XYZ file of C-alpha atoms in Angstrom:
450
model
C 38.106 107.261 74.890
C 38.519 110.161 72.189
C 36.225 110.074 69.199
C 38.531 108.712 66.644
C 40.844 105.631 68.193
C 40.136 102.955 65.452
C 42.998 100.541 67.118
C 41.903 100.759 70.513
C 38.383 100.862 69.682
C 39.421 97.437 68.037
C 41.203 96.147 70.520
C 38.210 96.957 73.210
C 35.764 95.868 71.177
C 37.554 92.212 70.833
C 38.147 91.823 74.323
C 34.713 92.676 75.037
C 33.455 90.010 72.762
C 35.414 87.514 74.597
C 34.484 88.813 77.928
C 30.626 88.081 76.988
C 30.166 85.108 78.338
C 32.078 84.815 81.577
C 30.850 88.722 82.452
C 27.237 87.222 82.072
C 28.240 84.568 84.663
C 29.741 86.627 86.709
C 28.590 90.169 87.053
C 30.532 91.804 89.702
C 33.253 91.807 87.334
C 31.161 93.709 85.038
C 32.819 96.853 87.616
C 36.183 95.972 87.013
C 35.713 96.016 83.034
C 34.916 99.840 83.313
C 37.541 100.567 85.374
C 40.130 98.640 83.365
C 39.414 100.201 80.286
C 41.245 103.374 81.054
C 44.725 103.792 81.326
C 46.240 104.770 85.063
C 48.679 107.712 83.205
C 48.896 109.358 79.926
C 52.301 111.366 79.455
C 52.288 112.933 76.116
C 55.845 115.709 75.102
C 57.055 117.383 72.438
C 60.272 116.189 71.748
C 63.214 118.839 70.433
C 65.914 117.667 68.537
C 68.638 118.492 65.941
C 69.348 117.397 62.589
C 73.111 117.034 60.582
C 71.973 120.654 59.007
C 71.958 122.098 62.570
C 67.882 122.695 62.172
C 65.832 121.785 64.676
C 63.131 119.100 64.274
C 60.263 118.179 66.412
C 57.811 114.933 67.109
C 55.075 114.007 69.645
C 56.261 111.788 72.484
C 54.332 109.355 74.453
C 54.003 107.014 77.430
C 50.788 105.266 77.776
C 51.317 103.753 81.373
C 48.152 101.625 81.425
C 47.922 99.127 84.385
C 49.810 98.237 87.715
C 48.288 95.926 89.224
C 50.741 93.202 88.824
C 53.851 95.278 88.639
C 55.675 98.237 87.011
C 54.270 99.005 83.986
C 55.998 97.158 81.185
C 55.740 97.600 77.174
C 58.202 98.695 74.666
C 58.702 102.387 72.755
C 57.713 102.481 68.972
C 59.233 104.360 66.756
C 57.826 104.980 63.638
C 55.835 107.397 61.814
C 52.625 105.922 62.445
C 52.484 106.237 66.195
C 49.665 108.160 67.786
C 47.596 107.909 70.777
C 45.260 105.321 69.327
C 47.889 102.400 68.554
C 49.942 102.988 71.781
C 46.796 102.829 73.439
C 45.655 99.404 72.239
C 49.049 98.402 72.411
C 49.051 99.264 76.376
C 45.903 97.211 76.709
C 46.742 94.336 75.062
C 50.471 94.281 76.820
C 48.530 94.404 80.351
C 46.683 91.406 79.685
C 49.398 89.083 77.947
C 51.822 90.218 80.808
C 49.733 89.211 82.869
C 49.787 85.743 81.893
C 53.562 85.277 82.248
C 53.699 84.527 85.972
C 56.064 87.683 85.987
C 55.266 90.674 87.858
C 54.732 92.532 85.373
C 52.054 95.444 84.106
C 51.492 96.874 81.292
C 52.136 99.700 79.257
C 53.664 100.801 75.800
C 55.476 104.202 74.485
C 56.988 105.921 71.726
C 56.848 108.896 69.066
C 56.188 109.207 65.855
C 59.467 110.209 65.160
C 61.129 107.999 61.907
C 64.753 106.334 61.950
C 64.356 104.996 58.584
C 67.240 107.641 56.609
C 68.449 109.178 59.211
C 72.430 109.779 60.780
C 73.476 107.745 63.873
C 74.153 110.955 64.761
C 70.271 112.561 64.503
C 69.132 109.077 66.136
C 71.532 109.528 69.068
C 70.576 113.384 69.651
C 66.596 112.479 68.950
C 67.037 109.634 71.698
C 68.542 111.830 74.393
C 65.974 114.529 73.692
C 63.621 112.136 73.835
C 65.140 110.466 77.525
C 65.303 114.088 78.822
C 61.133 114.192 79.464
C 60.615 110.035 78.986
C 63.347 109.894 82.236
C 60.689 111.759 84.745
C 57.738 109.032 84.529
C 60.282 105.394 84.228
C 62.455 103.758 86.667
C 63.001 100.015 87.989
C 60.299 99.746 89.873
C 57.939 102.238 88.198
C 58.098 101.479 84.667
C 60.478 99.625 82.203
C 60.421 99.876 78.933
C 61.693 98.136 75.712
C 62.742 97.683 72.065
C 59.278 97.686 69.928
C 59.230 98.551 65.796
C 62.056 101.445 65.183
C 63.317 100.668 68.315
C 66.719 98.285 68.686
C 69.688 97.848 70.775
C 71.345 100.912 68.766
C 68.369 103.359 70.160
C 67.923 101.191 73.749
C 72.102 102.005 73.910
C 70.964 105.757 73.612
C 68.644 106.262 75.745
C 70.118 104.022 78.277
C 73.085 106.233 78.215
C 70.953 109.574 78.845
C 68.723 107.973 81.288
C 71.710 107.041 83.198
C 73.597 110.885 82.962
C 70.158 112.212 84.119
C 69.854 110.450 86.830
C 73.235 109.472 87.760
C 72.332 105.463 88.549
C 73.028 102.690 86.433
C 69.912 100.033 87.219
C 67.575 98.437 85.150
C 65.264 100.745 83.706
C 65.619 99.467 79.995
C 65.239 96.101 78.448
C 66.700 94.377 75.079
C 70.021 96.259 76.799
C 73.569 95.531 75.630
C 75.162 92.124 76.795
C 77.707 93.409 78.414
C 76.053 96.068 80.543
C 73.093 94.111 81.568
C 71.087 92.425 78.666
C 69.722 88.967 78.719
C 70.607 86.345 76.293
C 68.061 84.877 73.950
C 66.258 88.556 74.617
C 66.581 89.825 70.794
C 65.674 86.353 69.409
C 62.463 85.653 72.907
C 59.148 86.947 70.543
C 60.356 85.292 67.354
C 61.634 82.034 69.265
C 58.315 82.238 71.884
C 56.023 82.105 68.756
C 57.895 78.577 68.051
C 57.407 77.248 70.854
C 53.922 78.184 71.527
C 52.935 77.038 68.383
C 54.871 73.292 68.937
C 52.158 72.286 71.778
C 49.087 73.907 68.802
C 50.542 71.629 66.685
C 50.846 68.407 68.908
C 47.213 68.907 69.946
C 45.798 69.847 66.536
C 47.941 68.272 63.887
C 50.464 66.420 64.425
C 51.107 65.519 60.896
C 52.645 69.485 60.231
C 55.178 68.351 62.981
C 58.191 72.035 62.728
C 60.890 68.675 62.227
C 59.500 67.756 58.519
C 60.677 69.549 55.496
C 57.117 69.091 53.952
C 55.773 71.788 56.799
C 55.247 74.758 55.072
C 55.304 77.948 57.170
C 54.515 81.513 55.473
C 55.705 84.494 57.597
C 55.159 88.054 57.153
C 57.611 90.701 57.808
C 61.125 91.147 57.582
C 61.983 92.518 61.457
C 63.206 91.187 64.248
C 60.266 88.781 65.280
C 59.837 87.342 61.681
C 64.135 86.969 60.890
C 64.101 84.597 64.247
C 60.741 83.126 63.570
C 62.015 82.318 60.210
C 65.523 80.945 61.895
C 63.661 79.028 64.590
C 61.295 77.392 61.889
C 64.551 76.509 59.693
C 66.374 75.394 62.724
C 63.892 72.920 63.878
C 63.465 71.199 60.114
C 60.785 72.753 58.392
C 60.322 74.842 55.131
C 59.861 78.885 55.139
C 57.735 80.176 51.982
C 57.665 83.815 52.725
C 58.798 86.911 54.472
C 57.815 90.737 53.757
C 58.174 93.786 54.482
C 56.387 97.758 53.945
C 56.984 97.569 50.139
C 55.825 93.950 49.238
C 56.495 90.311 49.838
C 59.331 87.802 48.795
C 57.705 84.387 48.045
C 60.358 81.190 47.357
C 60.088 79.645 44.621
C 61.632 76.297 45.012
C 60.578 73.368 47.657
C 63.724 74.706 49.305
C 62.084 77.566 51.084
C 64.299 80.158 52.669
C 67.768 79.273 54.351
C 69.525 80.291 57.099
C 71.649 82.318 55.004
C 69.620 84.389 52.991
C 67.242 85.363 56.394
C 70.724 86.143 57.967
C 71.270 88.642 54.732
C 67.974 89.998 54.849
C 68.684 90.971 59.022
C 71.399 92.504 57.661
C 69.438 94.407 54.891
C 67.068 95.724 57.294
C 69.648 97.062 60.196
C 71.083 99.354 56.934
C 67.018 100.463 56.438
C 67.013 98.613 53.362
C 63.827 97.159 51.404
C 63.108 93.273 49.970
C 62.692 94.532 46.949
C 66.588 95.697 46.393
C 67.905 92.222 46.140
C 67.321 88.148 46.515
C 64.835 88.011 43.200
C 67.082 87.900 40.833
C 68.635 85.078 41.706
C 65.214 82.981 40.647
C 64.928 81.410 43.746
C 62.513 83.959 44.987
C 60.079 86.272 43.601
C 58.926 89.588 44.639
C 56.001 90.808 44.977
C 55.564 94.819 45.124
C 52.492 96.493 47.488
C 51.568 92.995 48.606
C 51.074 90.396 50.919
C 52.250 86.813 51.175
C 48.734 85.330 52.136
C 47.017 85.346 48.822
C 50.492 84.228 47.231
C 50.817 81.092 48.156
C 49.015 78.023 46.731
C 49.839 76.042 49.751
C 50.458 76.127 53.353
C 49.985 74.775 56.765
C 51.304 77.051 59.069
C 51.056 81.154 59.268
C 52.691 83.218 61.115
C 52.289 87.287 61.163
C 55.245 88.967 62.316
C 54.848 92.534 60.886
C 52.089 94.980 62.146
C 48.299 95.214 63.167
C 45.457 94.215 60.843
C 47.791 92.442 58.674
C 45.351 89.970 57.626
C 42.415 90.802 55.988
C 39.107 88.971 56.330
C 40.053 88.303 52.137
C 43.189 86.864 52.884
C 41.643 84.384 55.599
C 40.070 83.003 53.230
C 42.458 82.612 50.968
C 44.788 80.825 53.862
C 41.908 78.585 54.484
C 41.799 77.441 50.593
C 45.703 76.676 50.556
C 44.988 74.583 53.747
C 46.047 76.494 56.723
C 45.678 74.372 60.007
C 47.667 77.443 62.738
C 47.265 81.066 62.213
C 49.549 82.537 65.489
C 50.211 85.743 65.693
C 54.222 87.744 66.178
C 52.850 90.976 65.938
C 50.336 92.621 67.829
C 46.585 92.275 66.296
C 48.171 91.233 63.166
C 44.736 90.045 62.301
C 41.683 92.149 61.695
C 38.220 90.768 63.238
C 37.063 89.482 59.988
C 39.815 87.099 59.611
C 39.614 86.067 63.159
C 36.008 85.341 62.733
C 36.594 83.522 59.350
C 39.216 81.192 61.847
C 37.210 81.019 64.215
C 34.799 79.705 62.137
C 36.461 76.844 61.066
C 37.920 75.789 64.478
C 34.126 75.665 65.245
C 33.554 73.317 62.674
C 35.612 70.390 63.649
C 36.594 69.482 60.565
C 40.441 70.116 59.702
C 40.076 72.829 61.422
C 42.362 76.420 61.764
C 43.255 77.236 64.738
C 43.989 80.853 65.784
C 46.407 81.890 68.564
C 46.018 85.855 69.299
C 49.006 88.310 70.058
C 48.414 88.261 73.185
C 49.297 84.526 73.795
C 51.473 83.961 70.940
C 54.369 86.539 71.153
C 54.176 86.817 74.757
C 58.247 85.394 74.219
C 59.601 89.051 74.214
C 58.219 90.386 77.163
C 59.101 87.213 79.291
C 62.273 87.320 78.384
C 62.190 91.318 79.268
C 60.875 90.332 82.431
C 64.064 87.493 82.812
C 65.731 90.686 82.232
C 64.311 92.278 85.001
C 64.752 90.170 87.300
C 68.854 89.273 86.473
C 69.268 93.271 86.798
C 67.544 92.950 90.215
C 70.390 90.052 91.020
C 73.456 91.759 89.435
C 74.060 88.473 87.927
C 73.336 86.993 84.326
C 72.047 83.272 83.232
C 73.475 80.765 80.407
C 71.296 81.018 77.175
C 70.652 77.502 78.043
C 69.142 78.794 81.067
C 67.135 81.537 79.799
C 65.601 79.360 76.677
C 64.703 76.661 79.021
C 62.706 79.246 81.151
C 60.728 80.809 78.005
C 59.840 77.127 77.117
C 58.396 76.999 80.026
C 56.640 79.703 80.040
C 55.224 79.464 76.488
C 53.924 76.021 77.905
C 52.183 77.459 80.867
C 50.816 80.156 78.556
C 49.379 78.023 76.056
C 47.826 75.751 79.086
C 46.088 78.445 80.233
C 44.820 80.094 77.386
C 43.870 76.384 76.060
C 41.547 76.109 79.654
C 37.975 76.372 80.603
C 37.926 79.745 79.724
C 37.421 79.168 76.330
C 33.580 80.084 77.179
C 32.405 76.837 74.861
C 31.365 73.076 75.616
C 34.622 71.223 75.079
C 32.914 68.081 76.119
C 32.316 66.271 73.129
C 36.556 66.607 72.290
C 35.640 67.601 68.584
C 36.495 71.367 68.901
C 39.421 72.777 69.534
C 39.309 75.600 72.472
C 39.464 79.300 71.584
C 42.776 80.532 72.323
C 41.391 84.321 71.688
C 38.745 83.747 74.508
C 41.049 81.722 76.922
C 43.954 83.843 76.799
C 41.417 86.621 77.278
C 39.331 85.902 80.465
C 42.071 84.861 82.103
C 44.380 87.855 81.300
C 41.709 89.934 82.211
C 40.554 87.913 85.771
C 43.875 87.964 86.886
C 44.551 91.623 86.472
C 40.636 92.063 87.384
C 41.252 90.332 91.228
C 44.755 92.079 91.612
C 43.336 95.313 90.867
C 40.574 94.588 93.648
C 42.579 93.791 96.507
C 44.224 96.932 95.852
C 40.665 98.687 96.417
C 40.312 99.712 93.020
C 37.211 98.523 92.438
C 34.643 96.814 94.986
């Protein structure tokens, strides 16, 4: 670990927490831990591209390939100006251990550069992404690693590097995900993390409270961010019957104002809004149904809600704005985006799931947007078959495996006494231990640790 990685120092530090208990149990695993902590391959490139002015431009490329014990390493590339070794490290980590828990054979690993789409040409994009594919194209491949869409990252620049991947090495196999439909994409794959959230959080509900059922209007669900995860988050929630009050994005949130919430049609516009790089704040207040809300969040906005949902980045939720969600009656905190809450707000949920007593209940990352990867992995394993399921098929199989998922991470890993029946099991430890045993045994039959 370098000095300075605040996001993987984080991310470590959480896991480690969670790990506590069971490690004290069970020592020998205390080996594994170590070992685990550091990633199998770090490929880090300059990446040499050209702008519409005919200047050359440069950005730091990465691949983080952090664990393959259970398969080819797996994770998507980020694009954004943000990206350093830090985040794609924690993101690596965490992607090991909620792969793990798919049943796929998948491991874990995550990629990108800090290079910025946001106002530039198809053109610079396209020559940026097969700059990019030229160095990225030595380290992938089907069986060796696989990666995907991720923030900055959507079918436009998977379409691009696909393309140069498959010039460079003159084979056309699997060796990207969120791909095209009609050159090997899945169905349901751009709508899986946002859709995956849903369903996870359907069983939280039936075991917690019932009474904030996704089919009643009354339900009200706050989201944050305005990408890909929150839009079908936001569709899935309207879909199923109950009321959106938020979405955001970079420059501030959009809050409705009416017991009408958000339709179908105006979270359709605001997909549309984003694929042109465009901002919340450029239209939908004025017509009075919403309000907007510059430099903030939706958390501290609302007066009341049961249900939220953060779709955007990490530490998205402030230890502050826990609170504040508690006050308005928050009963499920899941996350869509990785870490999207910092540990003071997990420990101000956890907290009150301890207490019994209308309790929140908090469903990390790691469990809760496992959707997207799945449905990668589905992917995978179609390309592997030359062949290509119904949506009906593919949707059916993510239910399932958001049902598995939240089984597991809902077991006796929690690392409490459940006996009693009054407290809800930690998600964050369950979803942790077992994550981490799984990859933990793998990795030791495999002689990397005895």
């Amino acid at each position: 670990m370098y000095p300075t990685e605040p996001e993987f120092e984080q991310a470590l530090g959480e896991l480690t927490d969670s790990l506590g208990p069971f490690l004290a149990a069970n020592p020998a695993y205390q080996k594994a831990f170590s070992i685990v902590q550091i990633p199998e391959r770090v490929v880090q490139f300059r990446v040499v591209w050209e702008d519409d002015q005919g200047a050359p431009q440069v950005n730091r490329g990465y691949r983080v390939q952090y664990n393959s014990a259970l398969g080819p390493y797996k994770g998507g590339l980020r694009l954004h100006p943000s990206v350093n070794l830090s985040i794609l490290k924690f993101l690596g980590f965490e992607q090991t251990f909620k792969n793990a828990l798919t049943g796929l054979n998948m491991g874990g690993g995550k990629g990108g550069s800090d290079f910025d789409p946001k106002g530039k040409s198809d053109s610079e994009i396209r020559r940026f992404c097969v700059s990019f594919m030229s160095e990225l194209s030595r380290h992938i491949g089907q069986d060796t690693d696989v990666p995907a869409g991720d923030i900055g990252t959507g079918g436009r620049e998977i379409g691009f590097m696909f393309g140069a991947y498959k010039k460079l090495r003159n084979e056309f196999v699997g060796v990207l995900t969120g791909k095209g439909g009609n050159w090997g994409g899945s169905f349901i794959r751009p709508e899986a993390t946002g859709y995956g959230v849903i369903y996870y959080i359907e069983h939280m509900i039936a075991k917690a409270c019932p009474e904030y059922s996704l089919s009643k209007p009354s339900t009200l669900v706050a989201i944050s961010g305005a990408g890909n995860v929150a839009q079908f988050t936001a569709l899935k929630v309207i879909e199923l019957g109950a009321t959106v009050v938020s979405l955001s994005d970079s420059k501030g949130a959009l809050i409705a104002t009416t017991d009408k919430g958000f339709s179908k049609e105006v979270v359709e516009k605001i997909g549309e809004l984003k694929l042109k790089g465009g901002f919340l704040s450029e239209s939908f207040a004025s017509s009075g149904e919403y309000k907007y809300y510059p430099g903030a969040r939706p958390w501290t906005l609302i007066p009341k809600v049961h249900i939220a949902l953060p779709g955007a980045t990490q530490n998205e939720v402030s230890g502050e704005e826990a609170e504040a969600l508690v006050k308005a009656g928050v009963r499920i905190v899941a996350e869509g985006s990785n870490m999207g809450c910092t540990p003071e707000a997990i420990e101000v949920f956890e907290k009150s799931r301890k207490t019994g007593k209308s309790p929140v209940w908090y469903a990390p990352g790691k469990a809760s947007n496992c959707g997207g990867v799945a449905v990668s992995g589905l992917e995978m394993a179609q390309n592997s078959q030359r062949f290509k399921w119904t949506p009906e098929e593919v949707d059916a199989k993510l239910k399932g495996i958001m049902k598995e998922y939240m089984s597991i991470c809902g077991s006796k890993w929690s690392g409490e006494d459940l006996s009693s029946g009054d407290v809800l099991p930690s998600l964050l430890c369950g979803a942790n231990v077992a994550g981490f045993i799984k990859v933990a045994d793998a990795m030791k039959e495999h002689g990397d640790w005895w």
